[in-house]
């Protein structure tokens, strides 16, 4: 058995390349601080609107920018809080109750093959688990450009689901599961395959690049993006979702490499 | 199948494989044998006519592609209206397999490229299927 690598957390997500949660949070905080700064300066300046003679209207007009400024800051602040909270705080809260799991599975699986996954996760605080949902997913991931922007999106095909009962887990206990899955006989392998990546390194285009600029070529060929399929990927994952009563859910997928081979005689 | 492209007709005939949904289907690592017929509209000089076995992606993402095998055919002066024939035998690799999903479609094709010494190249392709099992092409097992 082999430790499966964590891959992603939420299923069927859509993202924008280079504009992650951290970027959203950073921009939101910056805008909120700028807004607060501008309206703070206005308040210090005691600026007025000269075309309003009515004292009541002038007072409303005086206060209006602060109200609008406050709403603006509140809006951006909420976005920032959501972005930061859902990742950093949520993650920290989950880690406060659950340790990182040990997920053991096969090093590679053939199409049509059954396989077993062993899941062990230490509980660090008393929790009431309402549901454990473990799914086998085939993820399609694509990257595309529109104008000068690059976007990514994905689609998850749920192939198999294990719905497991929860229960009360005390600090120091373990969540232990052994689950069987099967890649459908008509399924597809992980794309690109490791062999395709190796073949790509030996391709005439890459050899030409190596001859032209060896130093740059070494850096490029060592990058994870160096693959014949930079914009389209197919991958298999075991996704674990643990619903905890009055606590953020635990969501994590673990990649299962599927080889471009078909199992003809499946003996588990 | 005749495809009418600017300045050239390219006909690609696949001679082996099994037929699935009107396309020739092959197992991984099998040979693809066929014939190409090129009828240039005008007199042209070509560096070479090449038959290539390619895979490429279609769908939402930007295109990825790979050329896995190439056979080089005739070169030199081609007379307009006079057909030029070329036999080819190309070898499929073990992967990737043909696939049609929600965001990604993986397509295999035999591509004929008329590599001209000057001006734009002519090309056309004939899609094929590469699958390890001929029973069904349902990747989700539904």
XYZ file of C-alpha atoms in Angstrom:
410
model
C 0.000 0.000 0.000
C 1.067 3.517 -0.773
C 0.241 6.925 0.739
C -2.201 8.690 -1.618
C -1.392 12.336 -2.333
C -3.918 15.023 -1.301
C -5.217 16.795 -4.397
C -8.106 19.237 -3.865
C -10.804 19.875 -1.302
C -14.103 20.959 -2.857
C -15.627 18.966 -5.708
C -16.758 20.504 -9.032
C -15.073 23.818 -8.468
C -14.520 26.694 -10.862
C -11.518 28.899 -10.401
C -9.714 31.737 -12.072
C -6.017 31.308 -12.566
C -3.924 33.822 -10.636
C -6.934 35.151 -8.758
C -7.319 32.845 -5.829
C -8.914 33.383 -2.469
C -5.775 35.014 -1.101
C -5.749 37.524 -3.992
C -9.460 38.321 -3.476
C -8.851 38.819 0.214
C -5.795 41.012 -0.376
C -7.628 43.241 -2.885
C -10.702 43.470 -0.637
C -8.631 44.447 2.401
C -6.728 47.031 0.329
C -9.961 48.579 -0.987
C -11.495 48.572 2.488
C -8.413 50.310 3.951
C -8.335 52.857 1.104
C -12.044 53.568 1.576
C -11.595 54.033 5.305
C -8.575 56.301 4.683
C -10.381 58.529 2.189
C -13.434 58.989 4.407
C -11.253 59.487 7.460
C -9.425 62.323 5.701
C -12.768 63.860 4.691
C -13.934 63.754 8.296
C -10.734 65.425 9.527
C -11.029 68.080 6.821
C -14.609 68.872 7.814
C -15.477 69.339 4.155
C -18.978 70.496 3.312
C -21.210 70.670 0.252
C -21.494 74.427 -0.536
C -24.678 74.238 -2.660
C -26.833 73.077 0.260
C -28.250 75.892 2.358
C -30.760 73.840 4.358
C -28.993 72.857 7.608
C -30.874 69.514 7.846
C -30.094 68.622 4.237
C -26.526 69.728 4.742
C -26.247 67.470 7.778
C -27.615 64.511 5.786
C -25.301 65.357 2.915
C -22.423 65.674 5.378
C -23.127 62.234 6.802
C -23.996 60.521 3.510
C -20.397 59.943 2.386
C -19.597 58.350 5.747
C -22.638 56.069 5.486
C -21.753 55.101 1.924
C -18.120 54.744 2.886
C -19.086 52.582 5.813
C -21.252 50.352 3.601
C -18.446 50.087 1.047
C -15.926 49.147 3.710
C -18.414 46.707 5.234
C -19.026 45.048 1.830
C -15.385 44.620 0.989
C -14.618 43.687 4.571
C -17.248 40.929 4.405
C -15.755 39.550 1.180
C -12.305 39.628 2.748
C -13.575 37.964 5.917
C -15.361 35.268 3.893
C -12.289 34.583 1.746
C -9.889 34.486 4.674
C -12.321 32.746 6.985
C -13.298 29.962 4.632
C -9.692 28.993 3.992
C -7.430 29.946 6.856
C -9.816 29.974 9.800
C -11.921 27.068 8.462
C -8.800 25.035 7.844
C -7.428 25.873 11.289
C -10.752 24.918 12.898
C -10.799 21.594 11.055
C -7.217 20.916 12.096
C -8.183 21.732 15.674
C -10.531 18.735 15.731
C -9.046 16.374 13.117
C -5.456 15.487 12.382
C -4.169 15.058 8.809
C -5.350 11.625 7.646
C -3.266 8.702 6.525
C -4.775 7.403 3.281
C -3.291 4.234 1.882
C -4.134 2.878 -1.551
C -2.509 1.231 -4.550
C 0.425 2.910 -6.264
C -1.471 2.606 -9.530
C -4.715 1.004 -10.661
C -5.652 -0.414 -14.037
C -8.912 0.379 -15.784
C -11.493 -2.181 -14.676
C -9.573 -2.964 -11.500
C -10.939 -2.977 -7.955
C -8.862 -1.462 -5.202
C -9.023 -0.915 -1.463
C -8.384 2.335 0.378
C -7.444 2.424 4.062
C -8.366 5.666 5.802
C -7.094 6.559 9.289
C -7.583 9.955 10.871
C -6.847 10.910 14.478
C -9.482 12.931 16.334
C -8.034 15.772 18.416
C -11.214 17.038 20.084
C -14.637 15.644 20.966
C -16.833 15.739 17.857
C -20.204 14.490 16.662
C -19.764 13.225 13.104
C -23.146 13.284 11.386
C -22.042 11.669 8.121
C -19.004 10.309 6.325
C -19.233 10.378 2.548
C -16.453 8.841 0.458
C -16.693 9.115 -3.316
C -14.691 7.916 -6.285
C -14.466 10.794 -8.774
C -13.203 11.278 -12.282
C -12.179 14.917 -12.595
C -11.958 16.781 -15.891
C -9.808 19.883 -15.470
C -9.286 22.464 -18.185
C -7.499 25.754 -18.586
C -8.607 28.258 -21.197
C -7.829 31.787 -22.227
C -10.289 34.553 -22.921
C -8.621 37.748 -24.058
C -5.553 38.158 -21.884
C -7.038 36.289 -18.903
C -6.548 32.638 -18.113
C -9.270 30.649 -16.411
C -9.594 27.139 -15.075
C -12.657 25.044 -14.531
C -13.389 21.439 -13.658
C -16.163 18.903 -13.765
C -16.382 15.909 -11.462
C -18.066 12.654 -12.445
C -19.139 10.787 -9.305
C -18.536 7.131 -10.119
C -19.087 5.440 -6.760
C -20.269 6.577 -3.330
C -19.910 5.107 0.163
C -22.347 6.686 2.639
C -21.190 5.822 6.139
C -22.838 6.530 9.478
C -21.118 8.981 11.791
C -21.108 8.931 15.553
C -19.481 10.477 18.581
C -15.711 10.537 18.498
C -13.729 11.549 21.546
C -10.336 13.179 21.606
C -7.622 10.609 20.968
C -9.868 8.223 19.031
C -9.447 7.340 15.346
C -11.743 7.438 12.335
C -10.862 4.205 10.534
C -12.386 3.024 7.284
C -11.512 0.366 4.710
C -13.379 0.907 1.493
C -13.452 -0.880 -1.847
C -13.716 0.923 -5.166
C -13.494 -0.048 -8.825
C -12.522 1.870 -11.936
C -15.229 1.006 -14.515
C -14.045 -1.378 -17.275
C -14.999 1.256 -19.855
C -13.213 4.013 -17.912
C -10.315 6.211 -18.945
C -6.774 6.384 -17.618
C -5.182 9.400 -15.952
C -4.345 11.940 -18.648
C -1.584 12.732 -19.389
C 0.085 9.440 -18.504
C 3.621 9.394 -17.018
C 4.791 7.700 -20.225
C 3.387 10.561 -22.317
C 5.339 13.072 -20.227
C 8.539 11.032 -20.669
C 7.947 10.720 -24.424
C 7.323 14.462 -24.616
C 10.784 15.120 -23.122
C 12.291 13.071 -25.972
C 10.218 14.750 -28.695
C 11.974 16.637 -31.549
C 10.439 19.984 -30.446
C 11.889 19.650 -26.952
C 15.266 18.438 -28.257
C 15.379 21.499 -30.513
C 14.651 23.733 -27.520
C 17.382 22.003 -25.491
C 19.905 22.661 -28.256
C 18.907 26.315 -28.603
C 18.933 27.278 -24.930
C 20.095 24.438 -22.659
C 19.935 26.431 -19.391
C 16.391 27.642 -19.970
C 15.357 24.218 -21.265
C 16.542 22.496 -18.070
C 14.424 24.848 -15.975
C 11.382 24.395 -18.213
C 11.613 20.605 -18.356
C 11.810 20.410 -14.552
C 8.622 22.463 -14.092
C 5.393 20.670 -13.232
C 3.707 22.446 -16.145
C 6.044 20.689 -18.576
C 3.635 18.200 -20.044
C 2.067 17.478 -23.432
C -1.318 18.272 -21.869
C -0.970 21.644 -20.147
C -4.588 22.680 -20.601
C -6.554 19.446 -20.239
C -6.256 16.845 -17.501
C -8.172 13.752 -16.426
C -7.573 12.365 -12.957
C -9.163 9.945 -10.505
C -9.671 10.793 -6.837
C -11.101 9.367 -3.659
C -12.909 12.300 -2.048
C -13.627 12.220 1.678
C -16.255 14.435 3.258
C -16.784 14.305 7.023
C -19.744 16.341 8.252
C -19.215 17.487 11.830
C -22.080 18.837 13.928
C -21.622 22.602 14.538
C -18.136 22.603 13.047
C -16.697 23.107 9.525
C -16.876 19.952 7.394
C -13.731 18.122 6.430
C -13.317 17.875 2.642
C -10.280 16.405 0.951
C -9.585 14.431 -2.200
C -6.685 12.034 -2.728
C -5.434 11.160 -6.193
C -5.454 7.577 -7.418
C -3.202 7.172 -10.490
C -4.942 5.079 -13.162
C -2.653 3.460 -15.731
C -3.450 3.091 -19.428
C -3.953 -0.651 -19.033
C -7.112 -2.714 -18.861
C -7.521 -5.445 -16.303
C -8.951 -8.518 -17.943
C -9.021 -10.848 -14.913
C -10.046 -8.961 -11.764
C -9.129 -10.970 -8.685
C -9.172 -8.827 -5.590
C -13.695 10.619 -47.875
C -13.015 13.720 -49.995
C -12.437 17.029 -48.266
C -12.396 20.147 -50.369
C -9.857 22.589 -49.011
C -8.509 25.713 -50.640
C -6.087 24.892 -53.466
C -6.093 21.150 -52.844
C -8.284 18.093 -52.484
C -7.029 15.575 -49.939
C -8.584 12.144 -49.723
C -7.667 9.886 -46.788
C -8.652 6.225 -46.787
C -8.052 4.043 -43.738
C -7.717 0.411 -44.797
C -7.818 -1.494 -41.514
C -9.481 -1.295 -38.082
C -13.055 -1.938 -36.981
C -15.921 0.457 -37.606
C -17.573 2.179 -34.612
C -20.031 5.030 -35.205
C -18.766 5.433 -38.760
C -15.130 5.801 -37.693
C -12.302 3.288 -37.859
C -11.381 2.075 -34.371
C -8.069 0.616 -33.233
C -6.520 -0.939 -30.178
C -3.569 0.766 -28.476
C -0.212 -0.062 -30.147
C -1.935 -1.193 -33.363
C -0.905 -0.135 -36.846
C -3.044 2.228 -38.884
C -2.707 1.537 -42.605
C -4.126 3.658 -45.340
C -3.734 5.728 -48.448
C -3.844 9.436 -49.167
C -4.657 11.017 -52.507
C -3.802 14.645 -53.077
C -5.056 16.592 -56.085
C -3.493 20.078 -56.200
C -5.613 22.690 -57.905
C -2.553 24.385 -59.439
C 1.057 23.446 -60.095
C 2.963 23.515 -56.817
C 6.354 22.525 -55.440
C 6.323 20.674 -52.131
C 9.122 19.911 -49.675
C 7.231 16.764 -48.701
C 3.815 15.241 -48.211
C 3.579 13.862 -44.680
C 1.137 11.485 -43.048
C 1.013 12.065 -39.301
C -0.764 10.297 -36.489
C -1.929 12.947 -34.048
C -4.053 13.299 -30.938
C -5.624 16.554 -29.866
C -8.153 17.838 -27.363
C -11.436 19.538 -28.106
C -13.824 21.228 -25.715
C -13.660 24.005 -23.156
C -9.917 24.056 -22.585
C -7.219 25.400 -24.864
C -6.055 22.742 -27.294
C -3.319 20.287 -26.409
C -1.930 18.046 -29.110
C 0.747 15.516 -29.844
C 2.263 13.979 -32.970
C 3.129 10.340 -32.308
C 4.222 9.042 -35.720
C 5.076 10.528 -39.105
C 5.668 9.050 -42.551
C 7.226 11.234 -45.247
C 5.966 10.781 -48.791
C 6.616 12.336 -52.205
C 8.241 15.708 -52.722
C 9.049 17.999 -55.633
C 6.863 19.391 -58.400
C 3.166 18.457 -58.445
C 1.100 19.184 -61.527
C -2.262 20.819 -60.961
C -5.187 18.396 -61.300
C -2.965 15.323 -61.334
C -3.534 13.028 -58.323
C -0.585 12.043 -56.160
C -0.958 8.921 -54.023
C 0.829 7.982 -50.844
C 0.551 4.849 -48.738
C 1.159 5.095 -45.016
C 1.545 2.788 -42.056
C 1.503 4.520 -38.691
C 1.876 3.003 -35.229
C -0.421 3.997 -32.367
C 1.068 4.298 -28.862
C -0.475 2.882 -25.668
C -2.149 6.189 -24.700
C -4.084 8.469 -24.606
C -7.312 6.654 -25.382
C -10.188 8.347 -27.190
C -12.505 10.031 -24.719
C -15.654 12.151 -24.811
C -16.548 13.831 -21.517
C -18.188 16.979 -20.235
C -15.312 19.417 -20.768
C -12.754 17.354 -22.658
C -12.837 15.302 -25.847
C -9.692 13.422 -26.846
C -9.530 12.911 -30.601
C -7.170 10.776 -32.654
C -6.662 11.478 -36.346
C -4.560 10.662 -39.371
C -3.398 13.990 -40.721
C -2.028 14.643 -44.203
C 0.163 17.714 -44.498
C 1.307 19.062 -47.868
C 4.443 20.930 -46.860
C 4.942 23.555 -49.576
C 8.299 25.174 -50.178
C 6.565 28.568 -50.389
C 3.158 29.660 -49.137
C 0.771 28.058 -46.713
C 0.783 24.307 -46.175
C -2.321 22.283 -46.988
C -3.613 19.789 -44.494
C -6.605 17.666 -43.710
C -7.337 14.919 -41.236
C -9.436 11.809 -40.808
C -10.509 11.115 -37.199
C -10.121 7.599 -35.845
C -10.858 5.991 -32.480
C -8.297 4.399 -30.182
C -9.866 2.328 -27.440
C -8.754 -0.743 -25.484
C -12.284 -2.184 -25.507
C -14.628 -2.141 -28.470
C -17.766 -3.122 -26.522
C -18.626 0.352 -25.308
C -17.237 3.869 -25.281
C -18.856 4.884 -21.999
C -16.031 6.153 -19.777
C -18.254 6.604 -16.718
C -19.607 3.077 -16.562
C -23.195 4.337 -16.464
